[in-house]
PDB file of C-alpha atoms in Angstrom:
ATOM      1  CA  MET V   9      25.652  -4.909  24.820  1.00  0.00           C
ATOM      2  CA  PHE V  10      26.405  -1.565  26.416  1.00  0.00           C
ATOM      3  CA  LYS V  11      24.075   1.381  25.964  1.00  0.00           C
ATOM      4  CA  PRO V  12      25.830   4.587  24.845  1.00  0.00           C
ATOM      5  CA  SER V  13      24.959   6.267  28.146  1.00  0.00           C
ATOM      6  CA  ARG V  14      26.638   3.489  30.255  1.00  0.00           C
ATOM      7  CA  LEU V  15      29.681   3.684  28.006  1.00  0.00           C
ATOM      8  CA  LEU V  16      29.928   7.491  28.576  1.00  0.00           C
ATOM      9  CA  PHE V  17      29.536   6.965  32.264  1.00  0.00           C
ATOM     10  CA  LEU V  18      32.258   4.250  32.405  1.00  0.00           C
ATOM     11  CA  SER V  19      34.662   6.437  30.396  1.00  0.00           C
ATOM     12  CA  LEU V  20      34.127   9.313  32.785  1.00  0.00           C
ATOM     13  CA  LEU V  21      34.863   7.041  35.811  1.00  0.00           C
ATOM     14  CA  LEU V  22      37.986   5.796  34.198  1.00  0.00           C
ATOM     15  CA  MET V  23      39.292   9.224  33.261  1.00  0.00           C
ATOM     16  CA  PRO V  24      42.382  10.085  35.243  1.00  0.00           C
ATOM     17  CA  ASN V  25      41.614  12.370  38.242  1.00  0.00           C
ATOM     18  CA  ALA V  26      44.491  14.696  37.220  1.00  0.00           C
ATOM     19  CA  LEU V  27      42.796  15.404  33.878  1.00  0.00           C
ATOM     20  CA  ARG V  28      39.466  16.266  35.521  1.00  0.00           C
ATOM     21  CA  ALA V  29      41.152  18.457  38.165  1.00  0.00           C
ATOM     22  CA  ALA V  30      43.182  20.279  35.522  1.00  0.00           C
ATOM     23  CA  GLU V  31      39.959  22.017  34.318  1.00  0.00           C
ATOM     24  CA  LEU V  32      39.452  23.633  37.737  1.00  0.00           C
ATOM     25  CA  SER V  33      41.390  26.740  38.686  1.00  0.00           C
ATOM     26  CA  PHE V  34      41.261  29.542  41.332  1.00  0.00           C
ATOM     27  CA  ILE V  35      41.953  33.116  40.379  1.00  0.00           C
ATOM     28  CA  PRO V  36      42.262  35.474  43.401  1.00  0.00           C
ATOM     29  CA  LEU V  37      40.600  38.845  42.824  1.00  0.00           C
ATOM     30  CA  PRO V  38      42.829  41.893  43.395  1.00  0.00           C
ATOM     31  CA  ASP V  39      41.603  44.839  45.303  1.00  0.00           C
ATOM     32  CA  LEU V  40      40.862  48.082  43.577  1.00  0.00           C
ATOM     33  CA  PRO V  41      43.996  50.210  42.974  1.00  0.00           C
ATOM     34  CA  GLY V  42      45.041  52.001  46.168  1.00  0.00           C
ATOM     35  CA  GLU V  43      42.938  49.723  48.391  1.00  0.00           C
ATOM     36  CA  VAL V  44      43.994  46.567  50.356  1.00  0.00           C
ATOM     37  CA  GLY V  45      42.131  43.539  51.642  1.00  0.00           C
ATOM     38  CA  ARG V  46      38.414  44.227  51.333  1.00  0.00           C
ATOM     39  CA  THR V  47      37.228  42.599  48.080  1.00  0.00           C
ATOM     40  CA  SER V  48      34.053  40.545  47.904  1.00  0.00           C
ATOM     41  CA  ALA V  49      32.722  38.909  44.748  1.00  0.00           C
ATOM     42  CA  HIS V  50      28.854  38.781  44.706  1.00  0.00           C
ATOM     43  CA  ALA V  51      28.163  37.203  41.294  1.00  0.00           C
ATOM     44  CA  LEU V  52      29.621  35.616  38.227  1.00  0.00           C
ATOM     45  CA  SER V  53      28.594  35.649  34.588  1.00  0.00           C
ATOM     46  CA  PHE V  54      27.347  32.409  33.105  1.00  0.00           C
ATOM     47  CA  ASN V  55      30.741  31.361  31.814  1.00  0.00           C
ATOM     48  CA  GLY V  56      32.552  32.675  34.949  1.00  0.00           C
ATOM     49  CA  GLU V  57      34.624  35.139  32.967  1.00  0.00           C
ATOM     50  CA  VAL V  58      33.075  38.293  34.630  1.00  0.00           C
ATOM     51  CA  ALA V  59      32.842  38.792  38.396  1.00  0.00           C
ATOM     52  CA  VAL V  60      31.095  41.682  40.151  1.00  0.00           C
ATOM     53  CA  GLY V  61      31.117  42.820  43.723  1.00  0.00           C
ATOM     54  CA  GLU V  62      32.462  45.328  46.099  1.00  0.00           C
ATOM     55  CA  SER V  63      36.028  46.370  46.884  1.00  0.00           C
ATOM     56  CA  PHE V  64      36.695  48.636  49.842  1.00  0.00           C
ATOM     57  CA  GLY V  65      33.174  49.995  49.594  1.00  0.00           C
ATOM     58  CA  PHE V  66      33.103  50.503  45.827  1.00  0.00           C
ATOM     59  CA  PRO V  67      31.316  48.497  43.128  1.00  0.00           C
ATOM     60  CA  PHE V  68      33.521  46.729  40.646  1.00  0.00           C
ATOM     61  CA  ARG V  69      33.515  44.572  37.553  1.00  0.00           C
ATOM     62  CA  TRP V  70      36.390  42.112  36.900  1.00  0.00           C
ATOM     63  CA  THR V  71      37.533  40.267  33.835  1.00  0.00           C
ATOM     64  CA  LYS V  72      40.752  38.398  33.225  1.00  0.00           C
ATOM     65  CA  ASP V  73      41.574  40.908  30.335  1.00  0.00           C
ATOM     66  CA  SER V  74      40.672  44.221  31.967  1.00  0.00           C
ATOM     67  CA  GLY V  75      41.328  43.315  35.473  1.00  0.00           C
ATOM     68  CA  MET V  76      39.514  45.102  38.451  1.00  0.00           C
ATOM     69  CA  VAL V  77      37.625  48.116  37.260  1.00  0.00           C
ATOM     70  CA  ALA V  78      35.676  50.448  39.644  1.00  0.00           C
ATOM     71  CA  LEU V  79      32.135  51.232  38.454  1.00  0.00           C
ATOM     72  CA  GLY V  80      32.113  54.927  39.149  1.00  0.00           C
ATOM     73  CA  GLU V  81      33.367  57.067  42.040  1.00  0.00           C
ATOM     74  CA  LEU V  82      30.384  56.663  44.523  1.00  0.00           C
ATOM     75  CA  PRO V  83      30.458  54.066  47.211  1.00  0.00           C
ATOM     76  CA  GLY V  84      28.333  50.968  46.839  1.00  0.00           C
ATOM     77  CA  ASN V  85      28.369  47.510  45.465  1.00  0.00           C
ATOM     78  CA  SER V  86      27.638  45.417  42.423  1.00  0.00           C
ATOM     79  CA  ASN V  87      25.114  42.769  43.291  1.00  0.00           C
ATOM     80  CA  ASP V  88      24.543  40.779  40.070  1.00  0.00           C
ATOM     81  CA  VAL V  89      25.628  40.402  36.452  1.00  0.00           C
ATOM     82  CA  SER V  90      23.819  39.154  33.355  1.00  0.00           C
ATOM     83  CA  ALA V  91      24.703  35.798  31.815  1.00  0.00           C
ATOM     84  CA  ASP V  92      26.995  37.381  29.291  1.00  0.00           C
ATOM     85  CA  GLY V  93      28.554  39.778  31.666  1.00  0.00           C
ATOM     86  CA  THR V  94      27.596  42.939  29.941  1.00  0.00           C
ATOM     87  CA  VAL V  95      24.982  44.197  32.366  1.00  0.00           C
ATOM     88  CA  VAL V  96      25.684  44.761  36.077  1.00  0.00           C
ATOM     89  CA  VAL V  97      23.211  45.877  38.775  1.00  0.00           C
ATOM     90  CA  GLY V  98      23.631  47.096  42.339  1.00  0.00           C
ATOM     91  CA  SER V  99      23.606  50.292  44.447  1.00  0.00           C
ATOM     92  CA  ARG V 100      25.727  53.393  44.731  1.00  0.00           C
ATOM     93  CA  ALA V 101      25.116  55.909  47.512  1.00  0.00           C
ATOM     94  CA  LEU V 102      21.868  53.978  48.432  1.00  0.00           C
ATOM     95  CA  MET V 103      20.472  54.308  44.971  1.00  0.00           C
ATOM     96  CA  ALA V 104      19.911  51.372  42.563  1.00  0.00           C
ATOM     97  CA  PHE V 105      21.925  51.356  39.387  1.00  0.00           C
ATOM     98  CA  ARG V 106      22.227  49.471  36.013  1.00  0.00           C
ATOM     99  CA  TRP V 107      25.536  49.584  34.355  1.00  0.00           C
ATOM    100  CA  GLU V 108      25.906  48.449  30.700  1.00  0.00           C
ATOM    101  CA  GLN V 109      29.223  47.736  28.999  1.00  0.00           C
ATOM    102  CA  ASP V 110      28.416  49.890  25.969  1.00  0.00           C
ATOM    103  CA  PHE V 111      26.403  52.709  27.773  1.00  0.00           C
ATOM    104  CA  GLY V 112      27.672  53.026  31.335  1.00  0.00           C
ATOM    105  CA  PHE V 113      25.355  53.945  34.254  1.00  0.00           C
ATOM    106  CA  THR V 114      21.497  54.331  34.526  1.00  0.00           C
ATOM    107  CA  SER V 115      20.027  55.305  37.917  1.00  0.00           C
ATOM    108  CA  LEU V 116      17.091  53.009  38.717  1.00  0.00           C
ATOM    109  CA  GLY V 117      15.946  54.491  42.027  1.00  0.00           C
ATOM    110  CA  GLU V 118      14.447  57.878  41.078  1.00  0.00           C
ATOM    111  CA  GLY V 119      10.924  58.336  42.336  1.00  0.00           C
ATOM    112  CA  PHE V 120      10.884  55.520  44.765  1.00  0.00           C
ATOM    113  CA  GLY V 121      12.438  56.968  47.909  1.00  0.00           C
ATOM    114  CA  PRO V 122      15.856  57.377  49.486  1.00  0.00           C
ATOM    115  CA  THR V 123      16.901  53.733  49.884  1.00  0.00           C
ATOM    116  CA  THR V 124      16.839  51.543  46.773  1.00  0.00           C
ATOM    117  CA  TYR V 125      19.107  48.759  45.518  1.00  0.00           C
ATOM    118  CA  ALA V 126      19.017  46.324  42.563  1.00  0.00           C
ATOM    119  CA  SER V 127      19.732  42.834  43.939  1.00  0.00           C
ATOM    120  CA  ASN V 128      19.180  40.706  40.798  1.00  0.00           C
ATOM    121  CA  VAL V 129      19.221  40.866  37.017  1.00  0.00           C
ATOM    122  CA  SER V 130      17.738  38.595  34.483  1.00  0.00           C
ATOM    123  CA  ALA V 131      20.033  36.305  32.373  1.00  0.00           C
ATOM    124  CA  ASP V 132      19.613  38.473  29.299  1.00  0.00           C
ATOM    125  CA  GLY V 133      19.936  41.806  31.327  1.00  0.00           C
ATOM    126  CA  ARG V 134      16.543  43.053  30.285  1.00  0.00           C
ATOM    127  CA  PHE V 135      15.146  43.191  33.797  1.00  0.00           C
ATOM    128  CA  SER V 136      16.443  43.864  37.240  1.00  0.00           C
ATOM    129  CA  ALA V 137      14.725  43.731  40.656  1.00  0.00           C
ATOM    130  CA  GLY V 138      15.129  44.731  44.202  1.00  0.00           C
ATOM    131  CA  PRO V 139      13.681  46.590  47.156  1.00  0.00           C
ATOM    132  CA  SER V 140      12.900  50.309  46.838  1.00  0.00           C
ATOM    133  CA  ASP V 141      11.362  52.364  49.597  1.00  0.00           C
ATOM    134  CA  GLY V 142      10.078  49.268  51.298  1.00  0.00           C
ATOM    135  CA  ARG V 143       8.467  47.777  48.105  1.00  0.00           C
ATOM    136  CA  ALA V 144       9.516  44.928  45.745  1.00  0.00           C
ATOM    137  CA  VAL V 145      10.274  46.513  42.380  1.00  0.00           C
ATOM    138  CA  ARG V 146      11.204  45.179  38.871  1.00  0.00           C
ATOM    139  CA  TRP V 147      12.909  47.535  36.511  1.00  0.00           C
ATOM    140  CA  THR V 148      12.928  47.332  32.714  1.00  0.00           C
ATOM    141  CA  ALA V 149      16.129  47.905  30.698  1.00  0.00           C
ATOM    142  CA  ASP V 150      15.258  51.543  30.127  1.00  0.00           C
ATOM    143  CA  GLY V 151      14.918  52.138  33.956  1.00  0.00           C
ATOM    144  CA  HIS V 152      11.115  52.093  34.146  1.00  0.00           C
ATOM    145  CA  PRO V 153      10.159  50.777  37.604  1.00  0.00           C
ATOM    146  CA  GLU V 154       7.178  48.428  38.185  1.00  0.00           C
ATOM    147  CA  ASP V 155       5.948  48.197  41.786  1.00  0.00           C
ATOM    148  CA  LEU V 156       5.251  44.505  42.401  1.00  0.00           C
ATOM    149  CA  GLY V 157       2.799  45.316  45.208  1.00  0.00           C
ATOM    150  CA  VAL V 158       4.723  43.476  47.842  1.00  0.00           C
ATOM    151  CA  PRO V 159       6.279  45.011  50.951  1.00  0.00           C
ATOM    152  CA  THR V 160       9.970  44.045  51.324  1.00  0.00           C
ATOM    153  CA  THR V 161      13.297  45.525  52.341  1.00  0.00           C
ATOM    154  CA  LEU V 162      15.156  42.392  51.466  1.00  0.00           C
ATOM    155  CA  PRO V 163      16.684  41.251  48.140  1.00  0.00           C
ATOM    156  CA  VAL V 164      14.365  40.324  45.305  1.00  0.00           C
ATOM    157  CA  ILE V 165      15.376  37.641  42.832  1.00  0.00           C
ATOM    158  CA  LEU V 166      14.277  37.040  39.208  1.00  0.00           C
ATOM    159  CA  SER V 167      13.900  34.001  36.997  1.00  0.00           C
ATOM    160  CA  SER V 168      16.390  33.940  34.086  1.00  0.00           C
ATOM    161  CA  ASP V 169      13.813  35.498  31.719  1.00  0.00           C
ATOM    162  CA  GLY V 170      12.704  38.030  34.320  1.00  0.00           C
ATOM    163  CA  SER V 171       8.988  36.778  34.274  1.00  0.00           C
ATOM    164  CA  ILE V 172       9.017  35.570  37.917  1.00  0.00           C
ATOM    165  CA  ALA V 173      10.096  37.549  40.942  1.00  0.00           C
ATOM    166  CA  ALA V 174      10.584  36.006  44.403  1.00  0.00           C
ATOM    167  CA  GLY V 175      11.635  37.067  47.810  1.00  0.00           C
ATOM    168  CA  THR V 176      10.646  37.573  51.369  1.00  0.00           C
ATOM    169  CA  ARG V 177       7.794  39.798  52.546  1.00  0.00           C
ATOM    170  CA  THR V 178       8.647  42.063  55.450  1.00  0.00           C
ATOM    171  CA  ASP V 179       5.099  42.801  56.642  1.00  0.00           C
ATOM    172  CA  GLY V 180       4.598  39.520  58.492  1.00  0.00           C
ATOM    173  CA  ARG V 181       1.781  38.302  56.122  1.00  0.00           C
ATOM    174  CA  PHE V 182       2.113  35.334  53.847  1.00  0.00           C
ATOM    175  CA  SER V 183       0.510  35.264  50.390  1.00  0.00           C
ATOM    176  CA  MET V 184       1.189  34.624  46.694  1.00  0.00           C
ATOM    177  CA  PRO V 185      -0.162  37.695  44.724  1.00  0.00           C
ATOM    178  CA  SER V 186       0.001  37.807  41.033  1.00  0.00           C
ATOM    179  CA  VAL V 187       0.787  41.054  39.148  1.00  0.00           C
ATOM    180  CA  GLY V 188      -0.086  41.448  35.489  1.00  0.00           C
ATOM    181  CA  PRO V 189      -0.246  38.739  32.862  1.00  0.00           C
ATOM    182  CA  LEU V 190       3.545  38.528  32.172  1.00  0.00           C
ATOM    183  CA  LEU V 191       4.867  38.475  35.798  1.00  0.00           C
ATOM    184  CA  ARG V 192       4.225  36.067  38.645  1.00  0.00           C
ATOM    185  CA  VAL V 193       5.367  37.175  42.052  1.00  0.00           C
ATOM    186  CA  LEU V 194       6.171  34.546  44.650  1.00  0.00           C
ATOM    187  CA  PHE V 195       6.598  35.946  48.142  1.00  0.00           C
ATOM    188  CA  PRO V 196       5.922  33.312  50.868  1.00  0.00           C
TER     189      PRO V 196
END
């Protein structure tokens, strides 16, 4: 007697290759209007329907319905997007930003120095993280910065719920500090 899991496995093996391949597709991203040949996608939403990145030095958000849309008029890039595609984080003119589909831009870098960028956003879009003036920072949805107490100038990544931050220390030391009861910071 076959177990249901074996039956499923066998049916997948016997499924025609053409049927499995028909689900895959490649959609080339266009450049922003008036620009040619310098578009890079940096992240996708969970379902793959929203792409974000940089086109000819400007942050963008792309969907199949709206096409390529520049996020503002300042140079920069979009580094990450929430799972549902409604929150985008990145940097413009060396300042971290958070962009929300319903509310537009929020600057995240104020008060942390001249060079700040958001490198990652949690799946639900409530938290973002990145380096700011040589320190690892996590921002809340309202733009409030939390210094994670770790020196870095490199990207900081978050777990899907934003409760764990990880990255690379840039001071040459190795440790695993913890910050607050809700946030673990892993910086080897």
